[in-house]
Structure formats: C-alpha cells, structure tokens
Short mmCIF file of C-alpha atoms in Angstrom, two decimals:
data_model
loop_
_atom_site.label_atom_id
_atom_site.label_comp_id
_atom_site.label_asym_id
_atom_site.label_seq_id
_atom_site.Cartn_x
_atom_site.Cartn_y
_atom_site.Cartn_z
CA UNK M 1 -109.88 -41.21 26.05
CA UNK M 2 -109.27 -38.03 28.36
CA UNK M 3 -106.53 -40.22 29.85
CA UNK M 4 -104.87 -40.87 26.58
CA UNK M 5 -105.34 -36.81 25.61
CA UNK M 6 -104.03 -35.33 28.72
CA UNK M 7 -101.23 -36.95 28.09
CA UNK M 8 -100.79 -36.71 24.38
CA UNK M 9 -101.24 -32.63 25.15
CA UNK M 10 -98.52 -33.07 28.16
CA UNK M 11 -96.25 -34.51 25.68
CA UNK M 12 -96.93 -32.22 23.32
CA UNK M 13 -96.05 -29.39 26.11
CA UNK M 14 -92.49 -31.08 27.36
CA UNK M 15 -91.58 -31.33 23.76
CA UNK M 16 -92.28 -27.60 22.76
CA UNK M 17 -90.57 -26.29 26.41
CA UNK M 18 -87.00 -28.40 25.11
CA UNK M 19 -86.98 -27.13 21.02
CA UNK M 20 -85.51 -23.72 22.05
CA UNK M 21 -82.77 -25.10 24.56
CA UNK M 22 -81.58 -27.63 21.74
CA UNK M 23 -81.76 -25.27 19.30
CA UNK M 24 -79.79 -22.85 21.47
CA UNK M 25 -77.20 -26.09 22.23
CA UNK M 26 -76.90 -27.31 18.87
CA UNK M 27 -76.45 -23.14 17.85
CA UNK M 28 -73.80 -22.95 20.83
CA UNK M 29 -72.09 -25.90 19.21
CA UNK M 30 -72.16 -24.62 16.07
CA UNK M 31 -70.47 -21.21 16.87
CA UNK M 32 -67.77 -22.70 19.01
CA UNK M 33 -67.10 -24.47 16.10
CA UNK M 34 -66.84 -22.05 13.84
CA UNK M 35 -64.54 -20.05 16.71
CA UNK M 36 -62.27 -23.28 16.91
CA UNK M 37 -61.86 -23.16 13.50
CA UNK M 38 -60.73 -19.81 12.73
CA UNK M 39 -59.61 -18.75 16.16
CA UNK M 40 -57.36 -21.79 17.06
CA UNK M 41 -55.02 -20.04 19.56
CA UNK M 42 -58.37 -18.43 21.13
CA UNK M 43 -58.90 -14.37 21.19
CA UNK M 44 -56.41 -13.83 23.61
CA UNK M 45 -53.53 -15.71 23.07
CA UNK M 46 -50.84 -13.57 23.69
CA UNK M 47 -48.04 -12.10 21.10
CA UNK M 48 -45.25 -14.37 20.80
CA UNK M 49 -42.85 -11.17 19.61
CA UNK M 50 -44.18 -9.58 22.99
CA UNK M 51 -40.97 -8.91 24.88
CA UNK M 52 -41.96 -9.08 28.83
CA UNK M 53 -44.07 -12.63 27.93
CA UNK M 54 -43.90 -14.80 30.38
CA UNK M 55 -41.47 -17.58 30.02
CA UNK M 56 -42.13 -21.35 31.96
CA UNK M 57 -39.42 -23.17 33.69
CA UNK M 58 -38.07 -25.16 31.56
CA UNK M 59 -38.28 -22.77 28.86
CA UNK M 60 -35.81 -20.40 30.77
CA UNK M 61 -33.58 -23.18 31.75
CA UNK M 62 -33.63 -24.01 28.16
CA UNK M 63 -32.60 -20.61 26.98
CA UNK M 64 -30.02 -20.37 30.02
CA UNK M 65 -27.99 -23.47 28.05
CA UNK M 66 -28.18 -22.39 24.73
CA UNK M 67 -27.03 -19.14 26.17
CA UNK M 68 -23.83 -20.46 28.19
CA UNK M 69 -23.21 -22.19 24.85
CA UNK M 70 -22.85 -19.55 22.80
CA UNK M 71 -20.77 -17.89 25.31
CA UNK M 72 -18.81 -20.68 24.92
CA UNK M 73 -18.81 -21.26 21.33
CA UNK M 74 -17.44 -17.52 21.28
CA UNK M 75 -14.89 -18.24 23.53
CA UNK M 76 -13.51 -20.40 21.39
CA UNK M 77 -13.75 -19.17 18.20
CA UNK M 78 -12.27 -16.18 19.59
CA UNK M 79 -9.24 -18.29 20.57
CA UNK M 80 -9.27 -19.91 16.97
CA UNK M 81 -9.04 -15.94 15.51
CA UNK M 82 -6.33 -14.68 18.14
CA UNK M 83 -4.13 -18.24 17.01
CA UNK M 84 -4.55 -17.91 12.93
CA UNK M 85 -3.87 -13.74 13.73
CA UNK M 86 -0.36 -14.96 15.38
CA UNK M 87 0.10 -17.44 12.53
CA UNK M 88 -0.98 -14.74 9.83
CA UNK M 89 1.59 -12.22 11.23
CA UNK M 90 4.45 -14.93 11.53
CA UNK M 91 3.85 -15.85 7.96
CA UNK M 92 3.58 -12.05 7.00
CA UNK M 93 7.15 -11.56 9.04
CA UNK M 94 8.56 -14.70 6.79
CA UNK M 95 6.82 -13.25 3.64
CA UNK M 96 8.64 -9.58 4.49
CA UNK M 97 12.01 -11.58 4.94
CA UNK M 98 11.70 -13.21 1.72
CA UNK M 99 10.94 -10.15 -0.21
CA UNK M 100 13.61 -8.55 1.40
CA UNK M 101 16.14 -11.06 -0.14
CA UNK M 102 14.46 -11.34 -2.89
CA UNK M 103 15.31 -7.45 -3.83
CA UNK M 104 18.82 -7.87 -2.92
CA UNK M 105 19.01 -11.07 -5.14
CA UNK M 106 17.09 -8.70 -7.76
CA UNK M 107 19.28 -6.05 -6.99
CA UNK M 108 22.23 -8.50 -7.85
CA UNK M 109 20.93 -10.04 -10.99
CA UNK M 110 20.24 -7.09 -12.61
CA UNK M 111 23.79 -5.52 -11.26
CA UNK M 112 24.84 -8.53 -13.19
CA UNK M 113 22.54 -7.90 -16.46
CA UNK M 114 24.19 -4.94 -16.38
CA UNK M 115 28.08 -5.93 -16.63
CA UNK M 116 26.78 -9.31 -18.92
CA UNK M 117 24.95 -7.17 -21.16
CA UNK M 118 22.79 -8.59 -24.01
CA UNK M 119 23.15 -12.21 -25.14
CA UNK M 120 25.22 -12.50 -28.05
CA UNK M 121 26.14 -15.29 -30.60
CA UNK M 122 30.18 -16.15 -30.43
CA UNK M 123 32.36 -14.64 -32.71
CA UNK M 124 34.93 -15.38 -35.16
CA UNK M 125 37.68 -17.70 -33.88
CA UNK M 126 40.34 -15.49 -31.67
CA UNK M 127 38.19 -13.04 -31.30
CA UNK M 128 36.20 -14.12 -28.14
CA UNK M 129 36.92 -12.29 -24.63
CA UNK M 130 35.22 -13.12 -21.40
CA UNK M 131 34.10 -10.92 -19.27
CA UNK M 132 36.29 -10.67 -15.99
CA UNK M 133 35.09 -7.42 -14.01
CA UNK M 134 32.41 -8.41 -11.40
CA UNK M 135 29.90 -5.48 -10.44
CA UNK M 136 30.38 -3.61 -7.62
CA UNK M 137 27.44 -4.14 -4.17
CA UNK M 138 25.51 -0.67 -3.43
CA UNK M 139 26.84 0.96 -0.61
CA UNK M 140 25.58 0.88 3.14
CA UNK M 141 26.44 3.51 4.94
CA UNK M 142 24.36 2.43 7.75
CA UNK M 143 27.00 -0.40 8.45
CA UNK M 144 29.67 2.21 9.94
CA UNK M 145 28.45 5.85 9.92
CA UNK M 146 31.58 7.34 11.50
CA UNK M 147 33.85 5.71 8.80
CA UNK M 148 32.13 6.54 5.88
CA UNK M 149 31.85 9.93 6.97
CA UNK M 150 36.21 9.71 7.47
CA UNK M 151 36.23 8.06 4.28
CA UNK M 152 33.94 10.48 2.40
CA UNK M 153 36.47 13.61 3.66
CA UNK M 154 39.87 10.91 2.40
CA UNK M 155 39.05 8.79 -0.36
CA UNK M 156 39.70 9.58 -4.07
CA UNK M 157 37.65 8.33 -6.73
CA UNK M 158 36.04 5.59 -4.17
CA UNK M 159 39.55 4.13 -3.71
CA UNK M 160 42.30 4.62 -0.46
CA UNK M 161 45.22 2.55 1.20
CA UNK M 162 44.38 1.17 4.11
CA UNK M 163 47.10 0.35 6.61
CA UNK M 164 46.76 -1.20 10.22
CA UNK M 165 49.33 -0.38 12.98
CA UNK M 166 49.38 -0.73 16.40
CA UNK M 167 52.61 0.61 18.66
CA UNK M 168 54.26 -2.52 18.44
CA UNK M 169 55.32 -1.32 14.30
CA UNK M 170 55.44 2.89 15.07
CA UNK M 171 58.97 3.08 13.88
CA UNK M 172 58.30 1.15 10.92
CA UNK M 173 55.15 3.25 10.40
CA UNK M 174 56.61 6.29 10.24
CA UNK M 175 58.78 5.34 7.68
CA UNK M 176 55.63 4.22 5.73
CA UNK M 177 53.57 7.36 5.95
CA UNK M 178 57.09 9.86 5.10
CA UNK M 179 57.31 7.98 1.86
CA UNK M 180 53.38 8.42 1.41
CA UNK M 181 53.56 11.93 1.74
CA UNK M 182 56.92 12.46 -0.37
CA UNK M 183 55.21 11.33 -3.14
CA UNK M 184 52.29 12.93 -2.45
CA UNK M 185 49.56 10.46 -2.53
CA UNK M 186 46.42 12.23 -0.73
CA UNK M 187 43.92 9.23 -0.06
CA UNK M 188 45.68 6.98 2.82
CA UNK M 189 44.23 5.98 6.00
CA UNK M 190 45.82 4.22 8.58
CA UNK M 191 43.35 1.92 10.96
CA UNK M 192 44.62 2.73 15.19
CA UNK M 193 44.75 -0.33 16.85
CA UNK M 194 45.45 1.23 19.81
CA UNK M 195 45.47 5.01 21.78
CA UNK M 196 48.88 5.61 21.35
CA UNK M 197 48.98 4.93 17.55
CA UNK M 198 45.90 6.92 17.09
CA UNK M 199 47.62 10.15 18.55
CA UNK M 200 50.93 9.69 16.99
CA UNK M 201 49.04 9.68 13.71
CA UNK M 202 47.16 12.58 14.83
CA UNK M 203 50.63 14.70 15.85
CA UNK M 204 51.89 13.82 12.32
CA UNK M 205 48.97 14.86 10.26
CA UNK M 206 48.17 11.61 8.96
CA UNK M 207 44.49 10.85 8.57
CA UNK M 208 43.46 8.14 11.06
CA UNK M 209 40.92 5.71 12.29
CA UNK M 210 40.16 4.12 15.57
CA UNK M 211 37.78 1.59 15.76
CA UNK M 212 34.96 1.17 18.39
CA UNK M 213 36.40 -0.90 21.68
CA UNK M 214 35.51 -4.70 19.89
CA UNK M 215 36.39 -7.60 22.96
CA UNK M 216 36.73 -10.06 20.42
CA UNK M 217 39.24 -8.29 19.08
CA UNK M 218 40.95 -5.61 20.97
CA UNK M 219 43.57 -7.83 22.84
CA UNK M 220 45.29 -9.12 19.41
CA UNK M 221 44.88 -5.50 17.87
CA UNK M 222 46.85 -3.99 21.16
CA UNK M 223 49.50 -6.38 21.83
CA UNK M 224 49.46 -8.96 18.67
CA UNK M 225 52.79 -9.84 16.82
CA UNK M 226 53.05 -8.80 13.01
CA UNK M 227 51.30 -11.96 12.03
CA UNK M 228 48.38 -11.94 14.67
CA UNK M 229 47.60 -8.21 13.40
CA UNK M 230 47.69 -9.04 9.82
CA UNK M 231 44.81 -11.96 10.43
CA UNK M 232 43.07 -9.06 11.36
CA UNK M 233 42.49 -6.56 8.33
CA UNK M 234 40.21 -9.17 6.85
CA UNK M 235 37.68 -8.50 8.98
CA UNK M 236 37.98 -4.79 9.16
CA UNK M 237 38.05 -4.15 5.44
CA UNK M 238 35.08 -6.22 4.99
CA UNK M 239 33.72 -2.46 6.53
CA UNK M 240 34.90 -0.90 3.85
CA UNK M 241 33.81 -2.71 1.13
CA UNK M 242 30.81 -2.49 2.74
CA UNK M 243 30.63 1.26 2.44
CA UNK M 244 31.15 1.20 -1.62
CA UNK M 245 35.21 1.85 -1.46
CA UNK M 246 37.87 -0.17 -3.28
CA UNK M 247 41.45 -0.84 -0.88
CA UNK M 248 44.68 -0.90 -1.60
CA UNK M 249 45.55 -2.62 1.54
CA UNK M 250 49.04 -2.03 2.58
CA UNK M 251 51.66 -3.76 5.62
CA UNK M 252 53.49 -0.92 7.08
CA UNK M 253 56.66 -2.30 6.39
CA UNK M 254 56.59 -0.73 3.13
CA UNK M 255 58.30 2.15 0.88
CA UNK M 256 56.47 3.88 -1.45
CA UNK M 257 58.66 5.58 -4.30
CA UNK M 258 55.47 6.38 -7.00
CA UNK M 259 51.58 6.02 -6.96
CA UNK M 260 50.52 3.11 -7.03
CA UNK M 261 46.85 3.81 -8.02
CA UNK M 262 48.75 5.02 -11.44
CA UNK M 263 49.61 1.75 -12.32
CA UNK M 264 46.10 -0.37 -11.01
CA UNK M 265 44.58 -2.43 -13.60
CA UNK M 266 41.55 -2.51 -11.64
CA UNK M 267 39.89 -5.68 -13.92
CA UNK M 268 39.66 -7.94 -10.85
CA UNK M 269 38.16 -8.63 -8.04
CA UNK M 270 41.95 -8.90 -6.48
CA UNK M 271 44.86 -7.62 -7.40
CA UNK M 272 47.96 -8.83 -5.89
CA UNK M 273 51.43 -8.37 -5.65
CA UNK M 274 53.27 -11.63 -5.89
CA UNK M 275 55.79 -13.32 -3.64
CA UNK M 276 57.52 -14.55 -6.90
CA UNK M 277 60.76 -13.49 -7.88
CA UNK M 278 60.67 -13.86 -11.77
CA UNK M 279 58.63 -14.26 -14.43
CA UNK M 280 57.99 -18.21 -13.82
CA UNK M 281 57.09 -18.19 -9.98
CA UNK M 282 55.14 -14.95 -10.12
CA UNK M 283 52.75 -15.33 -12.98
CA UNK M 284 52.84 -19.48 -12.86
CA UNK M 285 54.70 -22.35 -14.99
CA UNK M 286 54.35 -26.13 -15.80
CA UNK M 287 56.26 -28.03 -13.30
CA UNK M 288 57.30 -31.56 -14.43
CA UNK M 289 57.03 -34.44 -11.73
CA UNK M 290 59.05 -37.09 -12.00
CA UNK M 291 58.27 -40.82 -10.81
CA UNK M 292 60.06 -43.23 -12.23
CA UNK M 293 58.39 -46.58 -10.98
CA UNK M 294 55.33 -45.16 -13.06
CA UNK M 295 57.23 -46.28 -16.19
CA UNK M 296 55.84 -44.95 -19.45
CA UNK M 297 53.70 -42.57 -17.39
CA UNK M 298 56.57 -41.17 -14.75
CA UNK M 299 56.37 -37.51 -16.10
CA UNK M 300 52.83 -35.53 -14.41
CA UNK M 301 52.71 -32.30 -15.55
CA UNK M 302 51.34 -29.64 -12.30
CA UNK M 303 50.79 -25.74 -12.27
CA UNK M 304 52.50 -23.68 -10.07
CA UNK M 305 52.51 -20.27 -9.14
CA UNK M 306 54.11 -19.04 -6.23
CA UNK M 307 52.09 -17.24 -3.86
CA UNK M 308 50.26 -13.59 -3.59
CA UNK M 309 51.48 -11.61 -0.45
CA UNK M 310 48.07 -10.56 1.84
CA UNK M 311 50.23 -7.90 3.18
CA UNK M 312 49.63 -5.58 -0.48
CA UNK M 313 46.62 -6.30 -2.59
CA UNK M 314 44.03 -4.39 -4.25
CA UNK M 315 40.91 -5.33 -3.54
CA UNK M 316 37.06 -3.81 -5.33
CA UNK M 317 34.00 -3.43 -3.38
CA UNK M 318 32.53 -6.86 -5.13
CA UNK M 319 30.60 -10.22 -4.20
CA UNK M 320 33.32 -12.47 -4.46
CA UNK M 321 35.63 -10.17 -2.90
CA UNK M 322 33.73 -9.47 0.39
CA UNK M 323 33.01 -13.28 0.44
CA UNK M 324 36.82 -14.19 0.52
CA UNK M 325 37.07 -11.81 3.15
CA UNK M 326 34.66 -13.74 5.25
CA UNK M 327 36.18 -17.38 3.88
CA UNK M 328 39.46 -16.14 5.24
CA UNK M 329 38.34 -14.53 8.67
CA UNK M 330 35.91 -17.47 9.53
CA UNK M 331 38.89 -20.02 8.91
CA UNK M 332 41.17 -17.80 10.95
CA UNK M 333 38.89 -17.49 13.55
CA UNK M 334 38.44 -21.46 13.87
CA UNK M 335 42.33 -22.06 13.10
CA UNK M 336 44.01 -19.96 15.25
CA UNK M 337 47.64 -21.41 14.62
CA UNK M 338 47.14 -20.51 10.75
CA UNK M 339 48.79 -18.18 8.63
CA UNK M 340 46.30 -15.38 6.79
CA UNK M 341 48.83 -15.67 3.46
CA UNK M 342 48.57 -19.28 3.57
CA UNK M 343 44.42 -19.31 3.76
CA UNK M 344 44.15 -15.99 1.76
CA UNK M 345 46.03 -18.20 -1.11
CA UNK M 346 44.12 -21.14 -0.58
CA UNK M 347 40.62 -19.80 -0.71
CA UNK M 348 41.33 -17.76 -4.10
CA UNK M 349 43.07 -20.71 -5.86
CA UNK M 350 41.28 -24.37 -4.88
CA UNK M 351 39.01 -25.08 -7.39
CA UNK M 352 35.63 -26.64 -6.36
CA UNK M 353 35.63 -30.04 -5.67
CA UNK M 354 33.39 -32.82 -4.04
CA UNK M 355 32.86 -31.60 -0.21
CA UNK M 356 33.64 -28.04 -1.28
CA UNK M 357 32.60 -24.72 -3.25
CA UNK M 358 35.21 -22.98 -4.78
CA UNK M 359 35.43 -19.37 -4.54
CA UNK M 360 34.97 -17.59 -8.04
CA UNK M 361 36.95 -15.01 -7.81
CA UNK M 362 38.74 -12.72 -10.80
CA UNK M 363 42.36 -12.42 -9.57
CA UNK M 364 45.12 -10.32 -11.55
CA UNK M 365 49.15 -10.47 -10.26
CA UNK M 366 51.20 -7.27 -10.13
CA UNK M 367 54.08 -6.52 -11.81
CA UNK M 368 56.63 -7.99 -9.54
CA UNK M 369 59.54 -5.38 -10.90
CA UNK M 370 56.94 -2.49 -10.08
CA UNK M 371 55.30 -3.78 -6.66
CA UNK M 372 58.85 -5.42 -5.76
CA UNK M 373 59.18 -7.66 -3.06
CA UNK M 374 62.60 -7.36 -0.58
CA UNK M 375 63.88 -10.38 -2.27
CA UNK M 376 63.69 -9.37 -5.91
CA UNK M 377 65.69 -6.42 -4.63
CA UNK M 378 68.27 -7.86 -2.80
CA UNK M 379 69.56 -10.86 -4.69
CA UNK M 380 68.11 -9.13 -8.32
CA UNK M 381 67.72 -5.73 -9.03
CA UNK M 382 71.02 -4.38 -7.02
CA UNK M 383 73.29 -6.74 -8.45
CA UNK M 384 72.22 -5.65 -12.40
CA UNK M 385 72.96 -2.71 -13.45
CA UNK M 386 70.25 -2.35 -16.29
CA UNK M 387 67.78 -3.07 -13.47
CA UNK M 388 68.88 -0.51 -11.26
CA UNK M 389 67.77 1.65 -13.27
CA UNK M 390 63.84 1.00 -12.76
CA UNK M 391 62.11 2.57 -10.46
CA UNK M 392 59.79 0.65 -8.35
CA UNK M 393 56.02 1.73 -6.92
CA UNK M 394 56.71 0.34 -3.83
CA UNK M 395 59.31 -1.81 -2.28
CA UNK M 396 57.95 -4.23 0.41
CA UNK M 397 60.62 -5.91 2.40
CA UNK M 398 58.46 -8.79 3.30
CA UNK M 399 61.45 -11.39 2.88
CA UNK M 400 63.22 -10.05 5.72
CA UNK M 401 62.99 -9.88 9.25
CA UNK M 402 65.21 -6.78 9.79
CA UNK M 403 62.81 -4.17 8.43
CA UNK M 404 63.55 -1.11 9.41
CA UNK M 405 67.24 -0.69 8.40
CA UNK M 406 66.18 -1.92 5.27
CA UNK M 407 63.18 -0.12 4.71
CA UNK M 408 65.50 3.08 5.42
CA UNK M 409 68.49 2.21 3.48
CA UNK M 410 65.72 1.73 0.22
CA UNK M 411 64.70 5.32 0.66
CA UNK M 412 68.40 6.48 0.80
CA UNK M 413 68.77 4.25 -2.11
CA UNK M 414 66.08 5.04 -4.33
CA UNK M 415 65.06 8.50 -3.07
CA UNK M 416 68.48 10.30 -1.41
CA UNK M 417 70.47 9.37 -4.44
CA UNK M 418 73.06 6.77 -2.40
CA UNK M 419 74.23 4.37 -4.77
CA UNK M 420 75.56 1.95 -2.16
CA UNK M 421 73.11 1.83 1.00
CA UNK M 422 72.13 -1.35 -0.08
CA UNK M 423 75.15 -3.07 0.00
CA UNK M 424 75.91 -3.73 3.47
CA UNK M 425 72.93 -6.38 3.44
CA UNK M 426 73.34 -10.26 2.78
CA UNK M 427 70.80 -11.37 -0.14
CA UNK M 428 68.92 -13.50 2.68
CA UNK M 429 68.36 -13.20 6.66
CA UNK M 430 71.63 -14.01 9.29
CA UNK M 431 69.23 -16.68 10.31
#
C-alpha cells in the first residue's frame, strides 16, 4: 500500500514538473506559427529595391548576359536607324527631283492653259482657226550670266540677229555689218569665234560676243570651213533661247537693204526663208509621179516643197524650238559628214512614224521676193524689169560660191544706184 502510494505521488510529481515545459513547447509552436504565417520572408529579409544588396554568382553572371545583350540589341537597331535614315534621305532627294519637274511640267501646262484658253464648242463651218503660236519658256539667266547681261544692253523688244564669224569670213563680214548699220538696225550681235574676229568687231563698233574657251568646240569654231561653222549656231543659240530672246539668225554672207524685224510674222515657232525660187518650190506643190507598169494606178500624187535655208531663220524662245535645236546638234554631233540644212529640214518636216517621234513644230516660210535668195536674183529679178523695181529685206547669196563680189555688186546695185553691177555675173556658178 505505501509501495503503491509512493509511487502514485512520484507520478503525480514527474507529471506536474513536465505541464509547464509542454505548455511552453506547444506555446513556442504556436507563435512560430503564427510568425511563419504572417512573416514569411522572416523580420529581416532584406529590401529587394535596396541598391548595394548583395547579388550571388550566378545572379551577376545572369545580369552580365542580359546586359551584353542589350548592348547588342542596340547595336543593331542603331544600324537598322542609320540604314532607313540613308534610305529616307535618298527617297527625300528623289521626292525633291520629282517635285522639281513636276513645277516645270506645271509651269508648262499652265503656260499652255494660257495660249489654249478656255474650252470652247466649234463654230460655224469656215469659221474655225487653230491655234499656231506656242508659249514662250521663262527665262534663265543663270544659264549664261555674261550674255544675258550683253544681250540685256543689245536686244530690242526680246529679239536680235545673231551672226557667227570667225576670220576665215572677215571680208565677207564686214560687208554684212556696213549694210546693218546703213539701215540702221540697232539690235545685232555677232558671236567671235575667235580673238581676231572679236577685236575687229570691237575696232568697228559692232557689238560682239566671245564665248568661254569650249574644247569640244573651239577647233571647228577657229579654223572650220563655212559649213563646219554653220553646224555650229545650233548649239550656241540654244543659249539664247535659253535666256528668254527670240533670233533672227543670220550667215554673214548677207546684204541687208531694210529691217527685217518690220516684216516678221512672228506666229511660229520658225520662220524661214526658203531656198525656193517661185511660188511652187517655196511654199510647196503636188508633184505627180508617174509609173507606168502600175497601170490604172501609175499616177501617185507627193508634196513637195523645196527646202528652208538654216543660214536665215527666225526662231522664238519656245519648246519645240529649243528641242529642234538639240534634234539637230545631237544628229550633227553623231553624223559628222552631214549637212545642218539637210537635218535642220528633216527634223521640222518628217512626220512621226513607227520607230520615231516627230517634232511638232509651227513653221511659217518667208516671202522669197522679200528675204531673196542669190538665185531668185540672178536668173529672176534682174532680168524683169517690173521686178527690179522691189526692194528686197535682205539678199542672201547662198547659191553662189563667189560671195563677196556679189555681195558687193548687190549693194552698188540696190543701194549706190548702179543699174548694171549685176550684169557681169552668169545666172549660175563657172563650176
């Protein structure tokens, strides 16, 4: 019985001495519970937005990639920017370019509108006219400075003759301007091929130009032949036209008895005097060919016309005209061996056709009693005695090759009063 109480009491003992450390377990338990649950990270986790944390291994190696490829992927994109900024600016240069012709075709069209006027409904029968007086191009001055300051201080009205000479034609030349100045025209020029030509012009008081040294050109201009100069002129008056001026461009080997800007129609683009020697071959005529083993259809009716002369037309500041002036040069320039009146002809009168653009061009012919060439004179006019009596505007002896004896025996003619200093002369050439 005390056996069984002493150790009822002893258990009794052990169990009270281990309630408070279970309690303070299970309590110790309980809080770090609670802490887990609202204090996951613990109390001092540090700041993740702390700046100088502390970073492991493979977390800087980590950032060191991503770093390198951002560098990178600026690199690049960089690269992309710098080639779409070269593209952009080549596109803007293009877009410049095409509003730059798209002003001068503006310009054009409404140059055109202009001349056209409104659009109207046709008119009665007979009484319908086409327009044939193309506008003229706005001036450049920037293309040759010096020469439109010359031509500023010589023109008249926008308009001048324009003559080319080098010492090979001085005699002749002379000739040309003293029948310029008896009349009294004011608004001549004559183009120096050459020194020498410049200062005889100069001693003479006749209003000059020479051109800037040109290689391409110079050698012809200085020692060329009649023909080799005349291929010339098409590329110099281009100049002019150019600069806003209408020419009257002129071979020396020509008298001038009136002025000729009195008598101008100025309607066309060109206006030409004609190598034709009456009223059929100078302002055209239905020429009948013949082939008989065609049977009922032998007759084929053709135009003709004879040709203009390149060495005295009137040409306006225009389109058309400045792009026969190129037509003609370009071909001259690649055909050496051809003649300017033959190609001058052929690029105002071929129509278009397949392989080729015709050139649309409003032409007028002279009056071929008034700008007379040598050989209406000489096997014509002096041999009628009603026609005798005209007096031409100029007289170009362009039929024969002795020019000067006949260029001088027209001004004793026509302006000394001597009724027979044409008479020593055959009606053609010795040759």
């Amino acid at each position: 019985m005390m056996a069984g109480r002493r150790d009822g009491s002893l258990m009794r003992e052990k169990s009270s001495s281990r309630s408070p450390i279970v309690v303070a377990i299970a309590i110790g338990i309980l809080l770090g519970c609670v802490c887990a649950f609202f204090f996951p990270h613990g109390f001092f986790s540090p700041d993740p937005s702390f700046p100088n944390r502390r970073l492991s291994n493979s977390q800087i190696g980590s950032s060191s990639c991503e770093s390198e490829e951002k560098i990178n992927m600026l690199k690049s994109n960089i690269m992309g920017f710098t080639e779409k900024n070269a593209e952009l600016k080549k596109q803007v240069t293009e877009l410049a370019e095409k509003l730059r012709l798209a002003e001068q075709e503006k310009d054009q069209a409404q140059k055109q509108f202009m001349a056209l006027g409104k659009q109207h409904k046709a008119g009665p029968f007979g009484t319908v006219k086409g327009l044939r007086t193309n506008p003229t191009v706005l001036p450049d001055e920037s293309v040759n400075p010096r020469l439109a300051k010359i031509l500023e201080e010589v023109a008249v009205r926008k308009e001048l003759i324009v003559a080319l000479a080098n010492s090979n034609v001085q005699l002749m030349l002379e000739v040309w301007f003293t029948s310029i100045k008896k009349v009294g025209i004011p608004n001549y020029l004559v183009v120096a091929l050459d020194d020498r030509i410049a200062d005889f012009c100069k001693s003479n008081d006749v209003p000059v130009y020479k051109r800037d040294p040109d290689e391409g050109i110079d050698t012809v201009a200085r020692t060329g032949t009649n023909h080799a100069v005349s291929g010339l002129k098409f590329r110099i008056l281009r100049e002019f036209l150019q600069l806003g001026y209408s020419v009257l461009l002129s071979d020396v080997d020509i008298v001038y008895l009136q002025n000729p800007f009195d008598y101008l129609y100025r309607d066309s683009d060109v206006e030409s005097m004609t190598d034709g020697h009456n009223n059929m071959t100078a302002y055209g005529y239905n020429d009948v060919f013949d082939e008989p083993s065609m049977g009922w259809a032998r007759y084929a009716h053709t135009m003709r016309i004879w040709v203009y002369n390149s060495g005295f037309f009137y040409i306006r500041p225009t389109i058309p005209a400045i792009e026969l002036l190129d037509r003609v040069a370009d071909r001259l320039s690649r055909q050496p061996n051809s003649w300017d009146q033959a190609v001058f002809n052929e690029e105002l009168y071929f129509p278009s056709h397949p392989g080729y653009i015709g050139l649309h061009a409003a032409k007028r012919t002279m009056d071929f009693h008034l700008f007379m060439n040598s050989k209406v004179l000489f096997k014509t006019i002096r041999k009628d005695d009603n026609l005798k009596k005209l007096k031409p505007v100029i007289i170009h002896i362009n039929y024969h090759p002795d020019k000067l004896p006949r260029m001088k025996a027209v001004v004793e003619y026509y302006v000394n009063g001597k009724n027979d200093a044409l008479e020593r002369f055959p009606d053609g050439s010795d040759w």
